[in-house]
PDB file of C-alpha atoms and ligand atoms in Angstrom:
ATOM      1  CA  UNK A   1     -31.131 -33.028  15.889  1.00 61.00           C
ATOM      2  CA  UNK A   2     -29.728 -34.652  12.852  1.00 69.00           C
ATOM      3  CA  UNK A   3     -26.420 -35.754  12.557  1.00 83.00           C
ATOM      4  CA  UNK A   4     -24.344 -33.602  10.016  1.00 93.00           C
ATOM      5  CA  UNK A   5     -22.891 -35.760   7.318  1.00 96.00           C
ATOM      6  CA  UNK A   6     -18.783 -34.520   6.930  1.00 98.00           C
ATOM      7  CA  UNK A   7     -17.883 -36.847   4.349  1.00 98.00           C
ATOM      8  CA  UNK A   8     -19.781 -38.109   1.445  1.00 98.00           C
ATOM      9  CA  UNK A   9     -18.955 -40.175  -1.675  1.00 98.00           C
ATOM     10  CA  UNK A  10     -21.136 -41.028  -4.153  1.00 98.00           C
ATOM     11  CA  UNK A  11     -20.810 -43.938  -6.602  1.00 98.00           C
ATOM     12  CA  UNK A  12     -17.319 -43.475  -6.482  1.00 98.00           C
ATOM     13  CA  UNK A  13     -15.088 -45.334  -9.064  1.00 98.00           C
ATOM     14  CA  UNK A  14     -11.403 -44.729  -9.782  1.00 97.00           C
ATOM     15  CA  UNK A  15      -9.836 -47.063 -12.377  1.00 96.00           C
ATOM     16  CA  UNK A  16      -5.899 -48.003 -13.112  1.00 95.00           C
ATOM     17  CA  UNK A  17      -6.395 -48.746 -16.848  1.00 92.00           C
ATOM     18  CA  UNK A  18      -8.667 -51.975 -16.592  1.00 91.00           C
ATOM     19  CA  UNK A  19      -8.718 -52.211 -12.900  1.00 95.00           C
ATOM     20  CA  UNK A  20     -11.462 -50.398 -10.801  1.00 95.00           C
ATOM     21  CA  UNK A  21      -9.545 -49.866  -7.696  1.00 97.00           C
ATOM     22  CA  UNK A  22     -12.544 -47.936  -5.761  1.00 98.00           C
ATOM     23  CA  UNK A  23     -15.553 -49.578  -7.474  1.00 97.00           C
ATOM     24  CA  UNK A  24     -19.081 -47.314  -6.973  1.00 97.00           C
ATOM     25  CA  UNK A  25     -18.204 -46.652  -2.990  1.00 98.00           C
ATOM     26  CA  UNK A  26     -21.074 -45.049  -1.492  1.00 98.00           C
ATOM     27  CA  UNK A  27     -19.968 -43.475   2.686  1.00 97.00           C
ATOM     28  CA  UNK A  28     -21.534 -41.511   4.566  1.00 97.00           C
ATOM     29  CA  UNK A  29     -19.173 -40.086   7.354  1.00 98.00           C
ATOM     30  CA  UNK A  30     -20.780 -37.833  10.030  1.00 98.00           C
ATOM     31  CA  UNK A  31     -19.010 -35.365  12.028  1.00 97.00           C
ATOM     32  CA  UNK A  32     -17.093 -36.436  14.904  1.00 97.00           C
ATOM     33  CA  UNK A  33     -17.426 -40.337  14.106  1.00 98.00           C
ATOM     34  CA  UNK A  34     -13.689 -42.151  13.784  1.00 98.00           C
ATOM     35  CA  UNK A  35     -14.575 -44.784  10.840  1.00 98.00           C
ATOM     36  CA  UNK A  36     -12.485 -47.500  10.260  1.00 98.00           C
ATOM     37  CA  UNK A  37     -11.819 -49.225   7.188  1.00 97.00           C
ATOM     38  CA  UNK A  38     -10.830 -52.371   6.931  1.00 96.00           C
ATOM     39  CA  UNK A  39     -10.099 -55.129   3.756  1.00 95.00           C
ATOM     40  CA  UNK A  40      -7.819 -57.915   2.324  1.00 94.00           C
ATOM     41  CA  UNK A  41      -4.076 -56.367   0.744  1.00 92.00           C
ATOM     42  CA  UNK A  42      -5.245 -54.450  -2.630  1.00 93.00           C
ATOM     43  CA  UNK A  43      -9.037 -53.755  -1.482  1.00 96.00           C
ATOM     44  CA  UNK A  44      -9.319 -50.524  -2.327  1.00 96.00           C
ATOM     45  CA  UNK A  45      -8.314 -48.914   1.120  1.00 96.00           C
ATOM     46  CA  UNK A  46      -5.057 -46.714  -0.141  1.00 96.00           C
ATOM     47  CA  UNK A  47      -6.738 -45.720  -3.193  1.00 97.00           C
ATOM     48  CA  UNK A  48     -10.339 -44.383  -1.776  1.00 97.00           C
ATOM     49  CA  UNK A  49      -8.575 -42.408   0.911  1.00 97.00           C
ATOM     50  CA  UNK A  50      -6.040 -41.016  -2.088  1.00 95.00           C
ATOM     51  CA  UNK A  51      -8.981 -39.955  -3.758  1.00 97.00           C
ATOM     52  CA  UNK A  52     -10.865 -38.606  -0.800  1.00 97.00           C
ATOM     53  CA  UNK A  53      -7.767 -36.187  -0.185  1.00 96.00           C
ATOM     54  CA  UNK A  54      -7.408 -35.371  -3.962  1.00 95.00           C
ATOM     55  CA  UNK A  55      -3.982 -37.266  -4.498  1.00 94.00           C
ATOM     56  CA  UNK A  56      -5.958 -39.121  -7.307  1.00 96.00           C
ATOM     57  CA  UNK A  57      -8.190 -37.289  -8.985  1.00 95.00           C
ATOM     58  CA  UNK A  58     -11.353 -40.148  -9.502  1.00 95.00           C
ATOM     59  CA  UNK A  59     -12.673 -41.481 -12.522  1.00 96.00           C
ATOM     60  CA  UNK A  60     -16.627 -41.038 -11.333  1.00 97.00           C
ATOM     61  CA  UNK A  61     -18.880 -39.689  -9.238  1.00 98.00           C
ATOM     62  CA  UNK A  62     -18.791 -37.406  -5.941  1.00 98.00           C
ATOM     63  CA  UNK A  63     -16.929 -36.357  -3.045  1.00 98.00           C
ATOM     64  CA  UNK A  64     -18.363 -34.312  -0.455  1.00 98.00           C
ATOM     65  CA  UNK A  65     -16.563 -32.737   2.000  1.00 98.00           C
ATOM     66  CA  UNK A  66     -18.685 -30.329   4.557  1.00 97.00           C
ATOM     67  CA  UNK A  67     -20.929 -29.579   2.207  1.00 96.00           C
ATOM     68  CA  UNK A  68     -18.606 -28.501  -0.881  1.00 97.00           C
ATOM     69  CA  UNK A  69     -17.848 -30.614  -3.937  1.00 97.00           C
ATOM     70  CA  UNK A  70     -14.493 -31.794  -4.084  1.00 97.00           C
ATOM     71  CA  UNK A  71     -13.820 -34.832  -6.692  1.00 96.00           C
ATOM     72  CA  UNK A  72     -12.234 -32.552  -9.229  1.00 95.00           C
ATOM     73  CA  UNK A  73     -10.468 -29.844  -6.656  1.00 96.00           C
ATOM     74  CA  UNK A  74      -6.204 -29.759  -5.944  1.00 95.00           C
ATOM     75  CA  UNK A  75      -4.839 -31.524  -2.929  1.00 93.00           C
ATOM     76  CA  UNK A  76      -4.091 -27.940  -1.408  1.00 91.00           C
ATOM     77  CA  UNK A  77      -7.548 -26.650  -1.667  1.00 94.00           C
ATOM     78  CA  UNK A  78      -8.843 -29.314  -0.005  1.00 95.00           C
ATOM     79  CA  UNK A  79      -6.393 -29.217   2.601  1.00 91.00           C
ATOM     80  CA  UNK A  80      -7.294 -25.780   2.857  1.00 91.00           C
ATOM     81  CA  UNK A  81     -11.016 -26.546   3.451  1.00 95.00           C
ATOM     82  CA  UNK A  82      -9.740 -28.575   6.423  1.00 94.00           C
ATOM     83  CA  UNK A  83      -8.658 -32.153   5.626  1.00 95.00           C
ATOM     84  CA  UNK A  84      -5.587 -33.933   6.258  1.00 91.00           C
ATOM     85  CA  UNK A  85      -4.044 -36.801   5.697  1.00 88.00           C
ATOM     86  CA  UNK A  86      -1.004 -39.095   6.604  1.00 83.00           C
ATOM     87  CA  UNK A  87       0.853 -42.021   5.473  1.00 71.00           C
ATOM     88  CA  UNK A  88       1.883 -45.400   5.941  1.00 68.00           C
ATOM     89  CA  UNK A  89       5.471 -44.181   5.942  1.00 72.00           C
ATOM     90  CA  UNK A  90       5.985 -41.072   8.769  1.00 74.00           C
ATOM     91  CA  UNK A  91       6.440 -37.394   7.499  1.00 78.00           C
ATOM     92  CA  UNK A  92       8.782 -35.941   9.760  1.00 85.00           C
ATOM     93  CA  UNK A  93      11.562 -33.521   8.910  1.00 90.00           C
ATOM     94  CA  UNK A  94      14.419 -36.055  10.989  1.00 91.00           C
ATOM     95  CA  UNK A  95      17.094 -32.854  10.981  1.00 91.00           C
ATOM     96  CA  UNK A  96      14.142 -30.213  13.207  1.00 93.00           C
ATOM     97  CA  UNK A  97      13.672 -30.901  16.380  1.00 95.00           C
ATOM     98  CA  UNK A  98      10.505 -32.481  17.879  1.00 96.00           C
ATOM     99  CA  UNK A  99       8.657 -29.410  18.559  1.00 95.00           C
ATOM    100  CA  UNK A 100       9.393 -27.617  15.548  1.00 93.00           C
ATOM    101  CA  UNK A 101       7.705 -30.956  13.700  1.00 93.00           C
ATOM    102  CA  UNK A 102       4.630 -29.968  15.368  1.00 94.00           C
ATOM    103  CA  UNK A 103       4.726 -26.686  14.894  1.00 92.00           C
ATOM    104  CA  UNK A 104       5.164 -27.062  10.710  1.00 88.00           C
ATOM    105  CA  UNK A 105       1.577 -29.102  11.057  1.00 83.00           C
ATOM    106  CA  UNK A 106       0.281 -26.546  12.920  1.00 84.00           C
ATOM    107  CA  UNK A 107       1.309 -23.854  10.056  1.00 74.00           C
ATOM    108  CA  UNK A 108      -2.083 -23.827   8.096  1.00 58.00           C
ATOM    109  CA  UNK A 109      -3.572 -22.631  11.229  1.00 58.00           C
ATOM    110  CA  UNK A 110      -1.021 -19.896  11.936  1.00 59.00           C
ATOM    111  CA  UNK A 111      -2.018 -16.491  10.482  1.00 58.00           C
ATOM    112  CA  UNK A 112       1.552 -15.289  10.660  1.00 56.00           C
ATOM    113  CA  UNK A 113       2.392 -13.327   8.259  1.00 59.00           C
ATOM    114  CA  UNK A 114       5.774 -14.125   6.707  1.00 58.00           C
ATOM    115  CA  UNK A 115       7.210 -10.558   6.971  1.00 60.00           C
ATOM    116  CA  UNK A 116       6.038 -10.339  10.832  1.00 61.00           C
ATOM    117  CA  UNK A 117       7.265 -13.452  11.481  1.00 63.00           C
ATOM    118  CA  UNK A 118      10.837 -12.170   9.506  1.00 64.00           C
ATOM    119  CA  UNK A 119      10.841  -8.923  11.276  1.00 67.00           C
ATOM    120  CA  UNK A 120      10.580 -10.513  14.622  1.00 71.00           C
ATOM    121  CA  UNK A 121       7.306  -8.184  15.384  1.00 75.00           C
ATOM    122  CA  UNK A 122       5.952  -8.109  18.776  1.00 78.00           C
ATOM    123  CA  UNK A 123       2.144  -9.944  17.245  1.00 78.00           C
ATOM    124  CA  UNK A 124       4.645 -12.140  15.433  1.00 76.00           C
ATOM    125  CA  UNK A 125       6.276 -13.117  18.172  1.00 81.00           C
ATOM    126  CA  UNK A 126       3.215 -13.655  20.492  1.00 83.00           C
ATOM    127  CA  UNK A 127       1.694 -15.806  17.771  1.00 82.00           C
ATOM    128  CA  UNK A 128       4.826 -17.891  17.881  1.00 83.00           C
ATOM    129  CA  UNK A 129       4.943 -18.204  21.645  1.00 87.00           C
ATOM    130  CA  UNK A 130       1.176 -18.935  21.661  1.00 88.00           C
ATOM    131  CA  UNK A 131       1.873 -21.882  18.642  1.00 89.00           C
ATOM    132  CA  UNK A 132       4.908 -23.467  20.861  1.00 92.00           C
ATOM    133  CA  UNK A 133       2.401 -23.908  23.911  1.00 94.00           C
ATOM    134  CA  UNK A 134      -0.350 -25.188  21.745  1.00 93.00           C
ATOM    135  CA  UNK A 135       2.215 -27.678  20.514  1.00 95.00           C
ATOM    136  CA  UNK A 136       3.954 -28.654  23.835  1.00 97.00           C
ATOM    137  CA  UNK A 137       0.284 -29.176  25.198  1.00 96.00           C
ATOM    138  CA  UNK A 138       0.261 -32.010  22.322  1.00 95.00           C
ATOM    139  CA  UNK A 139       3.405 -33.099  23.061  1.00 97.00           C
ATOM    140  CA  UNK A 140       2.423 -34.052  26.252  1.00 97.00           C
ATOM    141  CA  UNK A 141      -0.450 -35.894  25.474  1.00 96.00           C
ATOM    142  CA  UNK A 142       1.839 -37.945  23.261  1.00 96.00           C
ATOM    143  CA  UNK A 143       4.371 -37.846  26.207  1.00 96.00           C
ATOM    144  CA  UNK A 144       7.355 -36.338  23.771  1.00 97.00           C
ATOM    145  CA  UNK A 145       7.738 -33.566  25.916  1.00 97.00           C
ATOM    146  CA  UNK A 146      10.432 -34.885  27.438  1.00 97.00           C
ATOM    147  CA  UNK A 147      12.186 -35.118  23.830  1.00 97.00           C
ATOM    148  CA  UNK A 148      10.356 -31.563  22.680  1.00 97.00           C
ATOM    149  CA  UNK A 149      14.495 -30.489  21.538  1.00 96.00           C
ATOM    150  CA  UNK A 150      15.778 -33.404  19.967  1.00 96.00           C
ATOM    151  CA  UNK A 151      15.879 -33.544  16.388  1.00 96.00           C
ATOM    152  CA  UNK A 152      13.277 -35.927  15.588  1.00 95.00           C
ATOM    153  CA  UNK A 153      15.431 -38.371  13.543  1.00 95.00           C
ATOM    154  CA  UNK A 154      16.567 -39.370  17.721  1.00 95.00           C
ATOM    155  CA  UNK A 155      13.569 -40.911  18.342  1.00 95.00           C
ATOM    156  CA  UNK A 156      12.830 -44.768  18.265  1.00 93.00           C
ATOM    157  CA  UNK A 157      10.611 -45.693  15.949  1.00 92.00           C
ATOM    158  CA  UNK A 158       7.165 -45.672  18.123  1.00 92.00           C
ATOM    159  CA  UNK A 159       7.689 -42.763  19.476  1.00 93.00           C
ATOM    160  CA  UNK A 160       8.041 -41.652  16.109  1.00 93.00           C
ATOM    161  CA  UNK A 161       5.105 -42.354  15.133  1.00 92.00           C
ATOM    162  CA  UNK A 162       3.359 -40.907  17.523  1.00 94.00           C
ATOM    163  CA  UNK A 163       5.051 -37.523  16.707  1.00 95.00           C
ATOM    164  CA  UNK A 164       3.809 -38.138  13.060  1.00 92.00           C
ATOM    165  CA  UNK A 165       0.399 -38.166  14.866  1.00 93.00           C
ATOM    166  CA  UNK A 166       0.540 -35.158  16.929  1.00 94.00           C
ATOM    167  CA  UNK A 167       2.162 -33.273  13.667  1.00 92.00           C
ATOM    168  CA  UNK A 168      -1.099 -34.889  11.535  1.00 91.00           C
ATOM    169  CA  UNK A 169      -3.377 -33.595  14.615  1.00 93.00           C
ATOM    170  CA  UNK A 170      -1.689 -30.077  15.149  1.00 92.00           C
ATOM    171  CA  UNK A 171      -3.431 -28.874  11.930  1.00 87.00           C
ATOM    172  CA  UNK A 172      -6.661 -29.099  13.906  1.00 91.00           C
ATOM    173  CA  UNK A 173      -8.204 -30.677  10.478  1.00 93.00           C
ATOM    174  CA  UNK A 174     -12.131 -31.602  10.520  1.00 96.00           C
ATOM    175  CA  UNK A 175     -11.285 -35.199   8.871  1.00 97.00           C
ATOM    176  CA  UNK A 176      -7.703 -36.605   8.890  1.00 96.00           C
ATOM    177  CA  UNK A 177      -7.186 -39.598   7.004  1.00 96.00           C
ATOM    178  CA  UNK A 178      -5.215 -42.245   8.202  1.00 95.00           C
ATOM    179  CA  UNK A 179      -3.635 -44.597   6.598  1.00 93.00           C
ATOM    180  CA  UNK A 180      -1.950 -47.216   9.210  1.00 92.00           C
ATOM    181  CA  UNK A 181      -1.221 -45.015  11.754  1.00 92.00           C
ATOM    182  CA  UNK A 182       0.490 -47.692  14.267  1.00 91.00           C
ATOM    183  CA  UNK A 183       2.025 -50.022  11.164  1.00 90.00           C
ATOM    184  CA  UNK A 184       5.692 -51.536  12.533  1.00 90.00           C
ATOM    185  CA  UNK A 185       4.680 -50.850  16.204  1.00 92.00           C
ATOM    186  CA  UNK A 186       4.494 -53.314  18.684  1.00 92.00           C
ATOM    187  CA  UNK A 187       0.734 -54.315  20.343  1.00 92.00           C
ATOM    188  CA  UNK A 188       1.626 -52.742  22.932  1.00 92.00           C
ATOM    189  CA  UNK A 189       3.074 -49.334  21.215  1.00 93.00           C
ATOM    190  CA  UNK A 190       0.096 -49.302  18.935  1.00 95.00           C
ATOM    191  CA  UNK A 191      -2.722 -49.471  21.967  1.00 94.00           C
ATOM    192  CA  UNK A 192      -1.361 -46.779  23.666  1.00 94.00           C
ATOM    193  CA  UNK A 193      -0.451 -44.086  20.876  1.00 95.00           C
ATOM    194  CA  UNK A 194      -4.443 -45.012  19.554  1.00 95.00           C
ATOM    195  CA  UNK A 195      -5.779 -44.521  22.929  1.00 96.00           C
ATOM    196  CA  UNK A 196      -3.669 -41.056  22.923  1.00 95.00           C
ATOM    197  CA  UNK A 197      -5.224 -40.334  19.831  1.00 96.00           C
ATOM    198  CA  UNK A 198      -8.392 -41.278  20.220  1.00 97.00           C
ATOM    199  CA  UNK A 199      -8.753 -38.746  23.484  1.00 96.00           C
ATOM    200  CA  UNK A 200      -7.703 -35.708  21.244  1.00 96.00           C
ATOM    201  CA  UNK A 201      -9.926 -36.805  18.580  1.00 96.00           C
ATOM    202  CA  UNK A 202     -13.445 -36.691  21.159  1.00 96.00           C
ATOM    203  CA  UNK A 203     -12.157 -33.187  22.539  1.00 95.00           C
ATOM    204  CA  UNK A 204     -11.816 -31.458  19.549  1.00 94.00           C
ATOM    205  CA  UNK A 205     -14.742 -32.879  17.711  1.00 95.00           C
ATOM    206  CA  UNK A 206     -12.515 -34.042  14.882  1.00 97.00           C
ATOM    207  CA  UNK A 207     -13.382 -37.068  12.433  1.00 98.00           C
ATOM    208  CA  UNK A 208     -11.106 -39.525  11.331  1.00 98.00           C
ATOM    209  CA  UNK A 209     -11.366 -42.323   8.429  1.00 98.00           C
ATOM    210  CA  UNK A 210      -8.367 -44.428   9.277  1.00 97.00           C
ATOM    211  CA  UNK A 211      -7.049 -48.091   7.252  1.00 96.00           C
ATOM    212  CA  UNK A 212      -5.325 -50.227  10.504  1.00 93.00           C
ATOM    213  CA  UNK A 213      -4.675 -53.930   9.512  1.00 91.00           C
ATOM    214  CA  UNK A 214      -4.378 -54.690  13.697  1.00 91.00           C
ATOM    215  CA  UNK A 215      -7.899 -55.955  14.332  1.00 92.00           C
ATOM    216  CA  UNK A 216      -7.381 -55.036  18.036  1.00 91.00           C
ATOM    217  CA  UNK A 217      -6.616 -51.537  17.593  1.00 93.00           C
ATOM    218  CA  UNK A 218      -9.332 -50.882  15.054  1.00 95.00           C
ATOM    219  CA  UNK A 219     -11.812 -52.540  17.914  1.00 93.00           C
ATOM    220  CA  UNK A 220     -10.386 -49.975  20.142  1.00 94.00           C
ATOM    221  CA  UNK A 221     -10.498 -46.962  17.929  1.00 96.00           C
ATOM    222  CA  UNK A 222     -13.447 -47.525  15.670  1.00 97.00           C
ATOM    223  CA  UNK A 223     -16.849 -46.684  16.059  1.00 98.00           C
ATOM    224  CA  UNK A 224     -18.202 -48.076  13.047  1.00 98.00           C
ATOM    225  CA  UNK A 225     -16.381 -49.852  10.307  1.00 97.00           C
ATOM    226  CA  UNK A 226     -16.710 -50.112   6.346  1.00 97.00           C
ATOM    227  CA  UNK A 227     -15.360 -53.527   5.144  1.00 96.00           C
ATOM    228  CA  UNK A 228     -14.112 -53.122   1.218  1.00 96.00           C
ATOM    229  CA  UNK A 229     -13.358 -55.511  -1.071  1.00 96.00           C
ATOM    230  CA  UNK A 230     -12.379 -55.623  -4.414  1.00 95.00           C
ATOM    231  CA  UNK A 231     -12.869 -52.251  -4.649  1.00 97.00           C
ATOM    232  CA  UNK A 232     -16.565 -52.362  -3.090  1.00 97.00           C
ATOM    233  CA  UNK A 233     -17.972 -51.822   0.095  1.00 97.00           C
ATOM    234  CA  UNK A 234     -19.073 -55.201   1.083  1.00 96.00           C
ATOM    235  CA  UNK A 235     -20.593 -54.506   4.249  1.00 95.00           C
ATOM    236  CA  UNK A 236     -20.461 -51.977   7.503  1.00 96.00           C
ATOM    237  CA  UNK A 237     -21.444 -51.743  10.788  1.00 97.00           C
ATOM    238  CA  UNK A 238     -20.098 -51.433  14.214  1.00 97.00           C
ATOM    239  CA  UNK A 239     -16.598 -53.214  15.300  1.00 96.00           C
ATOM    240  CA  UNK A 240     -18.659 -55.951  17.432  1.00 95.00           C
ATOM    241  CA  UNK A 241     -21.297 -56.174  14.281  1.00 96.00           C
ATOM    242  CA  UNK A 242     -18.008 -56.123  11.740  1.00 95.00           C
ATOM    243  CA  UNK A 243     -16.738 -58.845  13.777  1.00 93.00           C
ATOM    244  CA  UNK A 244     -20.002 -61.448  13.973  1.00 93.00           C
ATOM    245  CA  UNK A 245     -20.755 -60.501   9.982  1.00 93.00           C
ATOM    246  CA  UNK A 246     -20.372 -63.616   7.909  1.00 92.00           C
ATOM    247  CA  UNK A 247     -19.866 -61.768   4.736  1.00 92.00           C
ATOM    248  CA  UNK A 248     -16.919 -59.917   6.515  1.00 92.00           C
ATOM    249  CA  UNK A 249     -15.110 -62.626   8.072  1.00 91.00           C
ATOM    250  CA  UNK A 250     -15.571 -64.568   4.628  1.00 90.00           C
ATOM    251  CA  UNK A 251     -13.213 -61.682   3.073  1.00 87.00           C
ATOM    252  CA  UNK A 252     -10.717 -60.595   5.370  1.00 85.00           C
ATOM    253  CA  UNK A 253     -11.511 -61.570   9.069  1.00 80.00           C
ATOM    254  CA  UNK A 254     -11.354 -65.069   9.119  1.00 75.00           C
ATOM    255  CA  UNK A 255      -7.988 -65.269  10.874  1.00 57.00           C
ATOM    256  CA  UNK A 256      -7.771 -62.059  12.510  1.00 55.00           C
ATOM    257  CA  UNK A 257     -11.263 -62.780  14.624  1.00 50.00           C
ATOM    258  CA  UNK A 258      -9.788 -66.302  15.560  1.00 47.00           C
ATOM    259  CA  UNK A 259      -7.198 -64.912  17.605  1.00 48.00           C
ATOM    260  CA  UNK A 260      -8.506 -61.402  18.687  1.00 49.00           C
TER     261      UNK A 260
HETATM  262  N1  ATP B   1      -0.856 -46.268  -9.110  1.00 81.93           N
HETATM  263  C1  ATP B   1      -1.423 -47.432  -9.395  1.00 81.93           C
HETATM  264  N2  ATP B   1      -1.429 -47.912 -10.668  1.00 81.93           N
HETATM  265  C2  ATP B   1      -2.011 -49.076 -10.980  1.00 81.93           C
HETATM  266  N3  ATP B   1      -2.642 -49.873 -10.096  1.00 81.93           N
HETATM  267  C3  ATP B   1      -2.668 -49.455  -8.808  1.00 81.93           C
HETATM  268  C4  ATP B   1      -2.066 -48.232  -8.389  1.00 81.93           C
HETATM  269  N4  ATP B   1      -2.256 -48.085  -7.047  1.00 81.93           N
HETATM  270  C5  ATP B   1      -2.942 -49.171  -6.643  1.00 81.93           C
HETATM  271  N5  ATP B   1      -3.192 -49.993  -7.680  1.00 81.93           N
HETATM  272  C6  ATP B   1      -3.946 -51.236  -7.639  1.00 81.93           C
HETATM  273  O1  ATP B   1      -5.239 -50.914  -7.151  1.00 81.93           O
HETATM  274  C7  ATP B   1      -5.718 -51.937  -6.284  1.00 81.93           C
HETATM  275  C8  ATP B   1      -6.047 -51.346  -4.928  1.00 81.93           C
HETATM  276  O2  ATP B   1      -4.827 -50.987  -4.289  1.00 81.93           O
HETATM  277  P1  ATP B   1      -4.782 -50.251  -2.874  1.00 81.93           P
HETATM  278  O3  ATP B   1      -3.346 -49.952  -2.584  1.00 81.93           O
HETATM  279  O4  ATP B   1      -5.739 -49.126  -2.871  1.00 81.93           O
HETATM  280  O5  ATP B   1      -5.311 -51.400  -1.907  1.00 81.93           O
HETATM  281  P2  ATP B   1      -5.263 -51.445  -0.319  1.00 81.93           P
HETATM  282  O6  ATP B   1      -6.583 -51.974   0.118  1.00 81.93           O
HETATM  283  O7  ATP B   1      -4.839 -50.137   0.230  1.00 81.93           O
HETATM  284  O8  ATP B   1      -4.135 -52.555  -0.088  1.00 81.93           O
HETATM  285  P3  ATP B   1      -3.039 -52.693   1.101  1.00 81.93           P
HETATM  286  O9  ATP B   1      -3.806 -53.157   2.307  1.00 81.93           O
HETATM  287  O10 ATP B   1      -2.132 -53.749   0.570  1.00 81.93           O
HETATM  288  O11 ATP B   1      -2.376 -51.363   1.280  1.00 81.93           O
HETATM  289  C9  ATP B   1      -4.625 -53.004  -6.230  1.00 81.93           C
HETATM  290  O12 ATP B   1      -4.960 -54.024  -7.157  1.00 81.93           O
HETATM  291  C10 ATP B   1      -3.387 -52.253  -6.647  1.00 81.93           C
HETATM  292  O13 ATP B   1      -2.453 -53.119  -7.266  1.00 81.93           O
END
């Protein structure tokens, strides 16, 4: 059975006045692969996966997203159509508690309507109690459980991180887009939360395209890896073929294989 292709861009090109940021990239992303990319400070990475999720609308050619046409469509439609995407920086609402962080990422799945949910109807309120175990069952997995009433802005700063995760994952998206999703954790912080991740990912099928700097955790999360470059895709492959490629340890992994 062929593999079906989630993600596709073709010859796509997004330029800052005279700079091509993304420079004719060419993926192909198939369901249920987690594919890393990887690249020296002001590759490309930010930009593609801003483009991807409709932040910034290209300059040239395609984006397709399970099957539909995306490069000129609105953030929230494409959100709608199932992608999602975090940042560098975390997204949690500090004053809510923990749960209730999870349970705003898990709102585009919650077909609640809003005068149910204000009239306190019995389906309204069985949706709601159904939503807090779904979320408590990730909470777990991230072991926040514990913390599931705090407000969130309690939390130390890895654990914090991994609630942005479990918020990003709650959405049950097809692709979530990742952009540094263990930055300003420890080694040790960022191997476990990825392994965490990674688990949820396999079970539910879901396909990630993540930017992580930490050559270790991109070995451990990856399953194949596109290496940009001045906007380009360079080369790709597999983290061990990544990692023995001349052309990719010429632009960014000289150091980082050295002591990996
Ligand atoms: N809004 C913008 N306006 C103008 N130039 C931009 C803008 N955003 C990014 N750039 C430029 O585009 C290029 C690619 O930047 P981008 O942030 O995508 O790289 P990156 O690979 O994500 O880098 P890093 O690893 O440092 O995050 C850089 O030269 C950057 O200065």
């Amino acid at each position: 059975m062929q593999t079906k292709m989630l993600l596709q861009t073709r010859h796509l090109s997004l330029q800052f006045g005279g700079l091509k940021a993304v420079d004719d990239v060419s993926i192909d992303v198939p369901q249920g692969q987690i594919r890393g990319l990887i690249g020296p400070n002001g590759a490309g990475k930010t930009t593609l996966i801003n483009s991807i999720s409709g932040a910034i609308q290209c300059t040239s050619g395609e984006i397709v997203f399970d099957g539909v046409n995306i490069e000129k469509m609105a953030p929230h439609l494409i959100s709608a159509l199932g992608m999602s995407r975090s940042f560098q920086h975390v997204q949690i609402f500090g004053d809510r508690s923990v749960r209730d962080n999870v349970l705003i990422g898990m709102h585009r799945q919650l077909k609640i309507g809003l005068l149910a949910q204000l009239l306190g109807t019995p389906h309204a309120r069985r949706l709601e109690l159904e939503a807090k175990e779904k979320a408590d069952i990730l909470l777990r997995r991230f072991e926040l459980l514990e913390d599931a009433e705090r407000p969130a802005s309690l939390l130390p700063y890895g654990m914090l991180k991994r609630l942005d995760l479990a918020r990003a994952l709650a959405a049950k998206p097809k692709l979530l887009l990742l952009d540094e999703p263990t930055s300003g954790m420890s080694e040790e912080e960022a191997l476990t939360a990825i392994k965490m991740l990674k688990s949820i990912v396999r079970e539910e099928g879901m396909t990630l395209l993540v930017i992580e700097h930490n050559m270790r955790v991109m070995m451990q999360l990856a399953d194949f890896i596109s290496v940009l470059h001045l906007g380009r895709v360079i080369t790709q492959g597999t983290p061990e073929q990544v990692t023995q490629d001349p052309i990719a340890i010429e632009a960014y992994l000289g150091e980082e294989v050295a002591d990996a």
